[in-house]
């Protein structure tokens, strides 16, 4: 089937909202035919705040963070991947939960710092961090910088030496493990722009270089095998590969890593039929694999870091839209146009992502209509959900697209000079705007 094409055999699934299982956030409930999250009536919230609107269920986020902490234990660290969702309120929430933060580049670092996050708990990522970004990270005394290439190793060494400091680093390794996910978000294979390869000897050269360069303290290794992963066996494969490499490093350089960072990647349920692996199982698999592999290699047990993004925030997020038009094309399909689209959710166009949607003000009814939810932008590819089952839509209805808390706000754009939605945290019946909607003035703020 062509990209974004409609399946002529698709039928509405007739499920009600309550039957959407793991796609729903922890506090989702249906009362008086309305969808409530965090004790807040979403249809009412949409009318108060306007749409498009990003809503985040705080209880769901904290539940996931705590599940990771419990699954990996107190000796290991959970570093939320800020690329999935980041603003000052999220940074404060993470600090309150005692989590670390993985930032990708200088902008995310600036957001974390502006919210007062402890920089010792920050891990700086990126496959081509600029000289300025590296200097910012070093001056901010970031806990760890993950070096991705030889040029970065030299830059970190020089910048730290110039400042009379020693910067702790990890080396990003390509474990040569192939995760079963979309090729755009698969990162651990040998043919990847990220990190140092093992089979070509680059990883070993990088370790040797890191151990020799002044201003650098090599603390360990990092791998990230991909994202939206359901079958978790590749994590154990990556651990085995790393343990073998560590055995080599021990004998060649008398180096043993204090830290192993295993990245993020755990998948979530975007559709009711999806069956993601539980955080607890991922924790058990990784901690057991590391304990066994390092014990049999007679190496000391390293501290583990994990960097989950999507599995912390995706299910917590709901995007609310108002239906503007319903276009029934006889014998073809029904288009439901909403007041957002590819500017607030590029994932459908980019990855063929699938979403479940409900009408927040008809949430108790069966989803008896099969529609394609499209945005308001000047592109045929401006789609939010193809062949989505929803309750029979009418203009003015509030569509809630579920599972949009990860990589939606952070990948949003101003195409068509669309203003970005506000972000609202909901918790215990209270809705708090943590990021206001953009204004037209914001759109022109950089124009001179
Ligand atoms: N650590 C590193 C080094 C990463 O590159 C990533 C994601 C993560 C952690 C977090 O992975 P997660 O737990 O969220 O899967 N824009 C794509 C996802 C790109 C992921 C990039 N790296 C999407 O919307 O699906």
CSV table of C-alpha atoms and ligand atoms in Angstrom, one decimal:
chain,number,residue,atom,x,y,z
A,1,UNK,CA,0.0,0.0,0.0
A,2,UNK,CA,1.3,3.4,-0.9
A,3,UNK,CA,2.5,5.8,1.8
A,4,UNK,CA,-0.5,7.4,3.5
A,5,UNK,CA,-3.0,5.6,1.3
A,6,UNK,CA,-6.4,4.6,2.6
A,7,UNK,CA,-7.2,0.9,2.9
A,8,UNK,CA,-10.5,0.3,1.1
A,9,UNK,CA,-11.2,-2.8,3.2
A,10,UNK,CA,-10.8,-1.0,6.5
A,11,UNK,CA,-13.9,-0.8,8.8
A,12,UNK,CA,-14.6,1.2,12.0
A,13,UNK,CA,-13.6,-0.9,14.9
A,14,UNK,CA,-16.7,-0.1,17.0
A,15,UNK,CA,-14.6,0.2,20.1
A,16,UNK,CA,-15.5,2.7,22.8
A,17,UNK,CA,-12.9,4.9,24.4
A,18,UNK,CA,-12.7,2.6,27.4
A,19,UNK,CA,-11.7,-0.3,25.2
A,20,UNK,CA,-8.5,1.4,24.1
A,21,UNK,CA,-6.4,-0.3,26.8
A,22,UNK,CA,-2.7,0.6,26.9
A,23,UNK,CA,-3.2,3.6,24.6
A,24,UNK,CA,-5.0,5.4,27.3
A,25,UNK,CA,-3.1,7.3,30.0
A,26,UNK,CA,-3.4,6.2,33.6
A,27,UNK,CA,-6.0,8.7,34.7
A,28,UNK,CA,-8.2,8.6,31.5
A,29,UNK,CA,-11.9,8.0,32.3
A,30,UNK,CA,-15.2,8.6,30.6
A,31,UNK,CA,-17.9,10.5,32.5
A,32,UNK,CA,-21.1,11.8,31.1
A,33,UNK,CA,-19.9,10.9,27.6
A,34,UNK,CA,-16.8,13.1,28.0
A,35,UNK,CA,-13.2,12.1,28.1
A,36,UNK,CA,-11.4,13.1,31.3
A,37,UNK,CA,-7.7,13.0,31.9
A,38,UNK,CA,-6.1,14.0,35.2
A,39,UNK,CA,-9.6,14.7,36.4
A,40,UNK,CA,-10.1,17.4,33.7
A,41,UNK,CA,-12.9,17.3,31.1
A,42,UNK,CA,-10.9,17.6,27.9
A,43,UNK,CA,-13.8,18.9,25.8
A,44,UNK,CA,-14.3,21.7,28.3
A,45,UNK,CA,-10.5,22.3,28.5
A,46,UNK,CA,-10.4,22.7,24.7
A,47,UNK,CA,-13.2,25.3,24.8
A,48,UNK,CA,-11.4,27.2,27.5
A,49,UNK,CA,-7.9,27.1,26.1
A,50,UNK,CA,-8.6,26.8,22.4
A,51,UNK,CA,-7.2,24.2,20.0
A,52,UNK,CA,-4.9,22.7,18.8
A,53,UNK,CA,-3.8,21.9,22.4
A,54,UNK,CA,-1.2,19.5,23.8
A,55,UNK,CA,-2.4,18.0,27.1
A,56,UNK,CA,0.0,16.0,29.4
A,57,UNK,CA,-1.1,13.7,32.2
A,58,UNK,CA,1.3,14.3,35.0
A,59,UNK,CA,0.4,11.2,36.9
A,60,UNK,CA,1.2,9.1,33.9
A,61,UNK,CA,4.6,10.7,33.5
A,62,UNK,CA,5.5,10.2,37.1
A,63,UNK,CA,4.2,6.6,37.1
A,64,UNK,CA,6.5,5.8,34.1
A,65,UNK,CA,9.6,7.5,35.7
A,66,UNK,CA,9.1,5.6,38.9
A,67,UNK,CA,8.6,2.3,37.0
A,68,UNK,CA,12.0,2.8,35.4
A,69,UNK,CA,13.6,3.7,38.7
A,70,UNK,CA,12.1,0.6,40.3
A,71,UNK,CA,13.1,-1.6,37.3
A,72,UNK,CA,16.7,-0.6,37.3
A,73,UNK,CA,17.2,-0.1,41.0
A,74,UNK,CA,18.8,2.6,43.1
A,75,UNK,CA,22.4,2.0,41.9
A,76,UNK,CA,21.5,2.9,38.3
A,77,UNK,CA,20.3,6.1,36.8
A,78,UNK,CA,17.2,7.0,34.7
A,79,UNK,CA,18.0,9.9,32.3
A,80,UNK,CA,14.9,11.2,30.5
A,81,UNK,CA,15.6,11.8,26.8
A,82,UNK,CA,14.6,15.5,26.4
A,83,UNK,CA,14.3,15.2,22.7
A,84,UNK,CA,11.0,13.4,23.3
A,85,UNK,CA,9.4,16.3,25.2
A,86,UNK,CA,11.0,19.3,26.9
A,87,UNK,CA,10.1,22.5,28.5
A,88,UNK,CA,10.8,24.1,31.9
A,89,UNK,CA,7.9,22.4,33.7
A,90,UNK,CA,9.1,19.0,32.5
A,91,UNK,CA,12.6,19.7,33.7
A,92,UNK,CA,11.2,20.6,37.1
A,93,UNK,CA,9.1,17.5,37.2
A,94,UNK,CA,12.2,15.4,36.3
A,95,UNK,CA,14.3,17.1,39.0
A,96,UNK,CA,11.5,16.4,41.6
A,97,UNK,CA,11.6,12.7,40.7
A,98,UNK,CA,15.4,12.5,41.0
A,99,UNK,CA,15.9,11.7,37.4
A,100,UNK,CA,18.8,12.6,35.1
A,101,UNK,CA,18.4,14.3,31.8
A,102,UNK,CA,19.8,13.5,28.3
A,103,UNK,CA,20.0,16.6,26.2
A,104,UNK,CA,20.7,16.7,22.6
A,105,UNK,CA,22.7,19.9,21.8
A,106,UNK,CA,22.9,23.3,23.2
A,107,UNK,CA,19.2,24.3,23.0
A,108,UNK,CA,18.0,21.5,25.2
A,109,UNK,CA,20.9,22.2,27.6
A,110,UNK,CA,19.9,25.8,27.8
A,111,UNK,CA,16.3,24.8,28.7
A,112,UNK,CA,17.5,22.5,31.4
A,113,UNK,CA,19.8,25.1,32.9
A,114,UNK,CA,17.1,27.8,32.8
A,115,UNK,CA,14.9,25.6,34.9
A,116,UNK,CA,17.7,25.1,37.4
A,117,UNK,CA,18.4,21.5,36.7
A,118,UNK,CA,21.5,20.1,38.4
A,119,UNK,CA,24.0,20.0,35.5
A,120,UNK,CA,25.9,17.1,37.1
A,121,UNK,CA,22.9,15.1,36.2
A,122,UNK,CA,23.0,16.0,32.5
A,123,UNK,CA,24.2,13.8,29.7
A,124,UNK,CA,25.0,15.7,26.5
A,125,UNK,CA,24.3,14.0,23.2
A,126,UNK,CA,24.5,14.8,19.5
A,127,UNK,CA,26.5,13.3,16.6
A,128,UNK,CA,28.0,16.7,15.6
A,129,UNK,CA,28.0,19.0,18.6
A,130,UNK,CA,29.4,22.3,17.6
A,131,UNK,CA,32.4,23.9,19.2
A,132,UNK,CA,30.1,26.4,20.9
A,133,UNK,CA,27.8,23.6,22.2
A,134,UNK,CA,30.7,21.7,23.6
A,135,UNK,CA,32.1,24.8,25.3
A,136,UNK,CA,28.7,25.5,26.8
A,137,UNK,CA,28.4,22.0,28.1
A,138,UNK,CA,31.9,22.1,29.6
A,139,UNK,CA,31.4,25.5,31.2
A,140,UNK,CA,28.0,24.3,32.6
A,141,UNK,CA,29.9,21.4,34.2
A,142,UNK,CA,27.7,18.8,32.5
A,143,UNK,CA,28.0,15.4,34.2
A,144,UNK,CA,28.8,13.6,31.0
A,145,UNK,CA,29.4,14.4,27.3
A,146,UNK,CA,28.9,11.5,24.9
A,147,UNK,CA,31.5,11.7,22.3
A,148,UNK,CA,30.4,10.6,18.9
A,149,UNK,CA,33.4,11.1,16.6
A,150,UNK,CA,37.2,11.6,16.7
A,151,UNK,CA,36.8,15.3,16.0
A,152,UNK,CA,34.6,15.7,19.1
A,153,UNK,CA,37.2,13.9,21.3
A,154,UNK,CA,39.8,16.4,20.2
A,155,UNK,CA,37.5,19.4,20.6
A,156,UNK,CA,36.4,18.3,24.1
A,157,UNK,CA,40.0,17.7,25.1
A,158,UNK,CA,41.1,21.1,23.8
A,159,UNK,CA,38.2,23.1,25.3
A,160,UNK,CA,38.5,21.4,28.7
A,161,UNK,CA,42.2,21.9,28.8
A,162,UNK,CA,41.9,25.6,27.8
A,163,UNK,CA,39.5,25.9,30.8
A,164,UNK,CA,41.7,24.0,33.2
A,165,UNK,CA,39.1,21.3,33.8
A,166,UNK,CA,38.6,17.6,33.2
A,167,UNK,CA,35.4,16.6,31.4
A,168,UNK,CA,33.9,13.2,32.0
A,169,UNK,CA,32.8,11.5,28.8
A,170,UNK,CA,31.3,8.4,27.4
A,171,UNK,CA,32.0,7.0,23.9
A,172,UNK,CA,29.0,6.2,21.7
A,173,UNK,CA,29.5,2.7,20.3
A,174,UNK,CA,27.7,1.1,17.4
A,175,UNK,CA,27.0,-2.4,18.7
A,176,UNK,CA,26.1,-3.7,15.2
A,177,UNK,CA,22.7,-4.8,16.5
A,178,UNK,CA,19.7,-4.3,14.4
A,179,UNK,CA,16.5,-3.4,16.2
A,180,UNK,CA,13.2,-4.2,14.7
A,181,UNK,CA,11.8,-0.7,14.1
A,182,UNK,CA,11.4,1.9,11.4
A,183,UNK,CA,14.7,2.5,9.5
A,184,UNK,CA,14.6,6.3,10.3
A,185,UNK,CA,14.8,5.6,14.0
A,186,UNK,CA,17.1,2.6,13.9
A,187,UNK,CA,20.6,3.6,15.1
A,188,UNK,CA,22.6,0.7,16.4
A,189,UNK,CA,23.6,-0.9,13.0
A,190,UNK,CA,27.1,-0.6,11.6
A,191,UNK,CA,25.8,1.6,8.8
A,192,UNK,CA,24.7,4.5,11.0
A,193,UNK,CA,25.9,8.1,11.3
A,194,UNK,CA,26.0,7.7,15.1
A,195,UNK,CA,29.0,6.6,17.1
A,196,UNK,CA,32.1,4.5,16.7
A,197,UNK,CA,32.0,1.1,14.9
A,198,UNK,CA,33.3,-2.0,16.5
A,199,UNK,CA,34.0,-4.1,13.5
A,200,UNK,CA,36.1,-1.4,11.8
A,201,UNK,CA,38.2,-0.8,14.9
A,202,UNK,CA,37.1,2.8,15.3
A,203,UNK,CA,35.7,2.2,18.8
A,204,UNK,CA,39.0,0.7,20.0
A,205,UNK,CA,40.9,3.6,18.5
A,206,UNK,CA,38.5,6.0,20.2
A,207,UNK,CA,39.1,4.4,23.6
A,208,UNK,CA,42.8,4.6,23.1
A,209,UNK,CA,42.6,8.2,22.1
A,210,UNK,CA,40.2,9.1,25.0
A,211,UNK,CA,42.6,7.5,27.5
A,212,UNK,CA,45.5,9.5,26.2
A,213,UNK,CA,44.0,13.0,25.6
A,214,UNK,CA,44.4,15.5,28.3
A,215,UNK,CA,41.3,17.2,29.8
A,216,UNK,CA,39.2,14.0,29.4
A,217,UNK,CA,38.1,11.3,31.8
A,218,UNK,CA,36.7,8.3,30.0
A,219,UNK,CA,34.0,7.0,32.3
A,220,UNK,CA,32.4,4.4,30.0
A,221,UNK,CA,30.4,3.5,26.9
A,222,UNK,CA,27.1,4.4,25.4
A,223,UNK,CA,24.8,2.5,23.0
A,224,UNK,CA,21.4,3.4,21.7
A,225,UNK,CA,20.0,0.7,19.4
A,226,UNK,CA,16.8,2.5,18.1
A,227,UNK,CA,13.4,3.6,19.1
A,228,UNK,CA,9.8,2.2,19.4
A,229,UNK,CA,11.2,-1.2,20.0
A,230,UNK,CA,8.8,-4.0,20.9
A,231,UNK,CA,11.1,-7.1,20.8
A,232,UNK,CA,13.7,-6.4,23.5
A,233,UNK,CA,16.2,-9.2,22.9
A,234,UNK,CA,18.5,-6.8,20.9
A,235,UNK,CA,19.2,-5.0,24.2
A,236,UNK,CA,20.7,-8.3,25.6
A,237,UNK,CA,22.7,-8.7,22.3
A,238,UNK,CA,24.1,-5.2,22.7
A,239,UNK,CA,25.1,-5.9,26.3
A,240,UNK,CA,26.9,-9.1,25.2
A,241,UNK,CA,28.7,-7.1,22.5
A,242,UNK,CA,29.7,-4.5,25.0
A,243,UNK,CA,30.9,-7.0,27.5
A,244,UNK,CA,33.2,-8.6,24.9
A,245,UNK,CA,34.5,-5.2,24.0
A,246,UNK,CA,35.2,-4.4,27.7
A,247,UNK,CA,37.1,-7.6,28.0
A,248,UNK,CA,39.3,-6.5,25.1
A,249,UNK,CA,39.7,-3.0,26.7
A,250,UNK,CA,40.7,-4.5,30.0
A,251,UNK,CA,43.5,-6.6,28.5
A,252,UNK,CA,44.7,-4.0,26.0
A,253,UNK,CA,44.5,-0.8,28.1
A,254,UNK,CA,43.7,-2.0,31.6
A,255,UNK,CA,40.5,0.1,31.2
A,256,UNK,CA,37.2,-0.9,32.8
A,257,UNK,CA,34.1,1.3,32.4
A,258,UNK,CA,32.5,2.7,35.4
A,259,UNK,CA,29.3,3.5,33.5
A,260,UNK,CA,27.4,1.8,30.7
A,261,UNK,CA,24.6,3.8,29.1
A,262,UNK,CA,22.2,1.7,27.2
A,263,UNK,CA,20.1,4.5,25.6
A,264,UNK,CA,16.4,4.5,25.3
A,265,UNK,CA,14.0,2.9,22.8
A,266,UNK,CA,11.3,1.0,24.5
A,267,UNK,CA,8.1,1.0,22.4
A,268,UNK,CA,4.6,2.1,23.5
A,269,UNK,CA,1.1,1.3,22.4
A,270,UNK,CA,0.0,3.7,19.7
A,271,UNK,CA,-2.8,1.4,18.7
A,272,UNK,CA,-5.1,-0.7,20.8
A,273,UNK,CA,-3.7,-3.8,19.2
A,274,UNK,CA,-0.1,-3.0,20.1
A,275,UNK,CA,1.5,-5.0,22.8
A,276,UNK,CA,4.6,-3.2,24.1
A,277,UNK,CA,7.0,-4.8,26.6
A,278,UNK,CA,6.7,-3.7,30.2
A,279,UNK,CA,9.4,-1.4,31.7
A,280,UNK,CA,9.8,-4.0,34.4
A,281,UNK,CA,10.7,-6.7,31.8
A,282,UNK,CA,13.2,-4.4,30.1
A,283,UNK,CA,14.8,-3.6,33.5
A,284,UNK,CA,15.1,-7.3,34.3
A,285,UNK,CA,16.5,-8.3,30.9
A,286,UNK,CA,19.1,-5.5,30.9
A,287,UNK,CA,20.2,-5.8,34.6
A,288,UNK,CA,20.4,-9.6,34.4
A,289,UNK,CA,22.3,-9.5,31.0
A,290,UNK,CA,24.8,-7.0,32.4
A,291,UNK,CA,25.3,-8.9,35.7
A,292,UNK,CA,25.9,-12.2,33.9
A,293,UNK,CA,28.1,-10.9,31.1
A,294,UNK,CA,30.3,-8.8,33.4
A,295,UNK,CA,30.6,-11.6,36.0
A,296,UNK,CA,31.6,-14.2,33.5
A,297,UNK,CA,34.1,-11.7,32.0
A,298,UNK,CA,35.4,-11.2,35.6
A,299,UNK,CA,34.8,-7.4,35.2
A,300,UNK,CA,33.4,-5.2,37.9
A,301,UNK,CA,29.7,-4.3,37.5
A,302,UNK,CA,29.3,-0.9,35.9
A,303,UNK,CA,26.7,1.6,36.9
A,304,UNK,CA,23.9,1.6,34.3
A,305,UNK,CA,22.2,4.6,32.8
A,306,UNK,CA,19.0,4.3,30.7
A,307,UNK,CA,17.6,7.1,28.6
A,308,UNK,CA,14.0,6.5,27.9
A,309,UNK,CA,12.0,9.2,26.1
A,310,UNK,CA,8.9,7.9,24.4
A,311,UNK,CA,8.0,5.4,27.0
A,312,UNK,CA,7.9,8.1,29.7
A,313,UNK,CA,5.8,10.7,27.9
A,314,UNK,CA,4.0,9.4,24.8
A,315,UNK,CA,1.0,7.9,26.5
A,316,UNK,CA,0.7,10.9,28.8
A,317,UNK,CA,0.0,13.1,25.8
A,318,UNK,CA,-3.2,13.9,24.1
A,319,UNK,CA,-3.6,16.4,21.3
A,320,UNK,CA,-7.0,18.2,21.2
A,321,UNK,CA,-8.4,19.6,18.0
A,322,UNK,CA,-11.7,21.1,16.9
A,323,UNK,CA,-13.3,19.6,13.9
A,324,UNK,CA,-13.8,22.3,11.2
A,325,UNK,CA,-15.1,20.3,8.3
A,326,UNK,CA,-16.3,16.8,7.4
A,327,UNK,CA,-15.9,15.9,3.8
A,328,UNK,CA,-17.5,12.7,2.8
A,329,UNK,CA,-16.1,11.6,-0.6
A,330,UNK,CA,-18.6,9.0,-1.8
A,331,UNK,CA,-16.9,5.7,-2.5
A,332,UNK,CA,-13.5,7.1,-1.6
A,333,UNK,CA,-13.2,8.2,2.0
A,334,UNK,CA,-14.3,10.7,4.7
A,335,UNK,CA,-11.9,13.5,5.5
A,336,UNK,CA,-12.2,15.2,8.9
A,337,UNK,CA,-10.3,18.5,8.9
A,338,UNK,CA,-8.9,19.7,12.2
A,339,UNK,CA,-7.3,23.0,13.3
A,340,UNK,CA,-3.7,21.7,13.5
A,341,UNK,CA,-2.0,18.9,11.6
A,342,UNK,CA,1.6,18.3,10.4
A,343,UNK,CA,2.8,21.4,12.3
A,344,UNK,CA,2.0,19.8,15.7
A,345,UNK,CA,2.3,16.2,14.6
A,346,UNK,CA,4.8,15.4,11.8
A,347,UNK,CA,5.1,11.7,12.8
A,348,UNK,CA,2.3,10.4,10.5
A,349,UNK,CA,3.7,12.0,7.4
A,350,UNK,CA,7.3,11.2,8.4
A,351,UNK,CA,7.0,7.6,9.7
A,352,UNK,CA,3.6,6.4,8.7
A,353,UNK,CA,2.8,6.6,12.4
A,354,UNK,CA,-0.6,5.3,13.5
A,355,UNK,CA,-2.8,6.9,16.2
A,356,UNK,CA,-6.0,6.1,18.0
A,357,UNK,CA,-8.5,9.0,18.2
A,358,UNK,CA,-11.7,9.6,20.0
A,359,UNK,CA,-14.2,12.5,20.1
A,360,UNK,CA,-13.7,13.9,23.6
A,361,UNK,CA,-17.3,15.1,23.8
A,362,UNK,CA,-18.8,11.7,22.6
A,363,UNK,CA,-16.3,9.5,24.3
A,364,UNK,CA,-18.8,7.0,25.7
A,365,UNK,CA,-20.1,6.1,22.2
A,366,UNK,CA,-18.9,3.5,19.9
A,367,UNK,CA,-16.3,4.5,17.3
A,368,UNK,CA,-18.6,3.8,14.3
A,369,UNK,CA,-17.0,6.1,11.7
A,370,UNK,CA,-13.9,5.4,9.7
A,371,UNK,CA,-12.2,8.6,8.7
A,372,UNK,CA,-8.9,10.2,7.7
A,373,UNK,CA,-8.1,13.0,10.1
A,374,UNK,CA,-6.3,15.8,8.2
A,375,UNK,CA,-4.8,19.1,9.2
A,376,UNK,CA,-5.2,22.6,7.9
A,377,UNK,CA,-2.0,22.9,6.0
A,378,UNK,CA,-1.2,23.2,2.3
A,379,UNK,CA,0.0,19.7,1.7
A,380,UNK,CA,-1.9,16.5,0.8
A,381,UNK,CA,0.5,14.7,3.1
A,382,UNK,CA,-0.8,16.8,6.0
A,383,UNK,CA,-2.5,13.9,7.8
A,384,UNK,CA,-2.9,13.1,11.5
A,385,UNK,CA,-4.5,9.6,11.3
A,386,UNK,CA,-5.5,7.5,8.3
A,387,UNK,CA,-8.4,5.1,8.6
A,388,UNK,CA,-9.0,6.1,12.2
A,389,UNK,CA,-12.1,4.8,13.9
A,390,UNK,CA,-13.9,7.6,15.7
A,391,UNK,CA,-17.3,8.5,16.9
A,392,UNK,CA,-19.5,10.1,14.2
A,393,UNK,CA,-17.9,13.5,13.7
A,394,UNK,CA,-19.5,16.9,13.3
A,395,UNK,CA,-18.0,20.3,13.0
A,396,UNK,CA,-17.4,21.7,16.5
A,397,UNK,CA,-16.6,18.3,18.0
A,398,UNK,CA,-13.3,18.0,19.9
A,399,UNK,CA,-11.0,15.3,18.5
A,400,UNK,CA,-8.5,13.8,21.0
A,401,UNK,CA,-5.6,12.1,19.4
A,402,UNK,CA,-4.0,9.7,21.9
A,403,UNK,CA,-0.4,8.9,22.5
A,404,UNK,CA,1.0,12.1,21.2
A,405,UNK,CA,3.2,13.1,24.1
A,406,UNK,CA,6.5,12.1,22.6
A,407,UNK,CA,8.2,13.7,19.6
A,408,UNK,CA,5.1,15.8,18.7
A,409,UNK,CA,5.7,19.1,20.5
A,410,UNK,CA,9.4,18.8,20.1
A,411,UNK,CA,9.2,18.2,16.3
A,412,UNK,CA,6.5,20.8,15.8
A,413,UNK,CA,7.0,23.6,13.2
A,414,UNK,CA,5.6,26.9,12.1
A,415,UNK,CA,4.8,25.8,8.5
A,416,UNK,CA,2.1,28.1,7.0
A,417,UNK,CA,3.1,30.4,9.9
A,418,UNK,CA,1.0,28.3,12.2
A,419,UNK,CA,1.4,29.2,15.9
A,420,UNK,CA,2.4,26.2,18.0
A,421,UNK,CA,-0.2,24.9,20.5
A,422,UNK,CA,0.0,25.6,24.2
A,423,UNK,CA,1.0,22.7,26.5
A,424,UNK,CA,-1.3,22.0,29.5
A,425,UNK,CA,-0.4,19.7,32.4
A,426,UNK,CA,-3.4,18.1,34.0
A,427,UNK,CA,-3.3,16.6,37.5
A,428,UNK,CA,-6.0,15.9,40.2
A,429,UNK,CA,-8.7,17.9,38.4
A,430,UNK,CA,-6.4,21.0,37.8
A,431,UNK,CA,-5.2,22.1,34.4
A,432,UNK,CA,-2.0,24.3,34.3
A,433,UNK,CA,-0.8,26.0,31.1
A,434,UNK,CA,3.0,25.3,31.3
A,435,UNK,CA,3.8,26.6,27.9
A,436,UNK,CA,1.5,29.3,26.3
A,437,UNK,CA,0.3,29.1,22.7
A,438,UNK,CA,2.5,31.0,20.3
A,439,UNK,CA,1.3,34.4,19.1
A,440,UNK,CA,1.6,36.1,15.7
A,441,UNK,CA,4.1,38.4,17.4
A,442,UNK,CA,6.2,35.3,18.3
A,443,UNK,CA,6.2,34.4,14.6
A,444,UNK,CA,7.8,37.8,13.8
A,445,UNK,CA,10.0,38.1,16.8
A,446,UNK,CA,13.1,37.2,14.9
A,447,UNK,CA,12.4,39.5,11.9
A,448,UNK,CA,14.6,42.6,11.6
B,1,LIG,N1,19.0,8.2,23.8
B,1,LIG,C1,19.5,8.6,22.6
B,1,LIG,C2,20.9,8.7,22.4
B,1,LIG,C3,18.6,8.8,21.5
B,1,LIG,O1,19.1,9.1,20.3
B,1,LIG,C4,17.2,8.6,21.8
B,1,LIG,C5,16.2,8.8,20.7
B,1,LIG,C6,16.8,8.3,23.1
B,1,LIG,C7,17.7,8.1,24.0
B,1,LIG,C8,15.3,8.1,23.4
B,1,LIG,O2,14.7,7.1,22.7
B,1,LIG,P1,13.2,6.7,23.0
B,1,LIG,O3,13.1,6.1,24.4
B,1,LIG,O4,12.4,7.9,23.0
B,1,LIG,O5,12.8,5.7,22.0
B,1,LIG,N2,11.5,11.3,16.2
B,1,LIG,C9,11.3,9.8,16.3
B,1,LIG,C10,12.2,9.2,17.4
B,1,LIG,C11,13.7,9.5,17.3
B,1,LIG,C12,14.4,9.0,18.4
B,1,LIG,C13,15.8,9.6,18.4
B,1,LIG,N3,16.6,9.2,19.5
B,1,LIG,C14,9.9,9.5,16.5
B,1,LIG,O6,9.1,10.4,16.5
B,1,LIG,O7,9.5,8.4,16.6
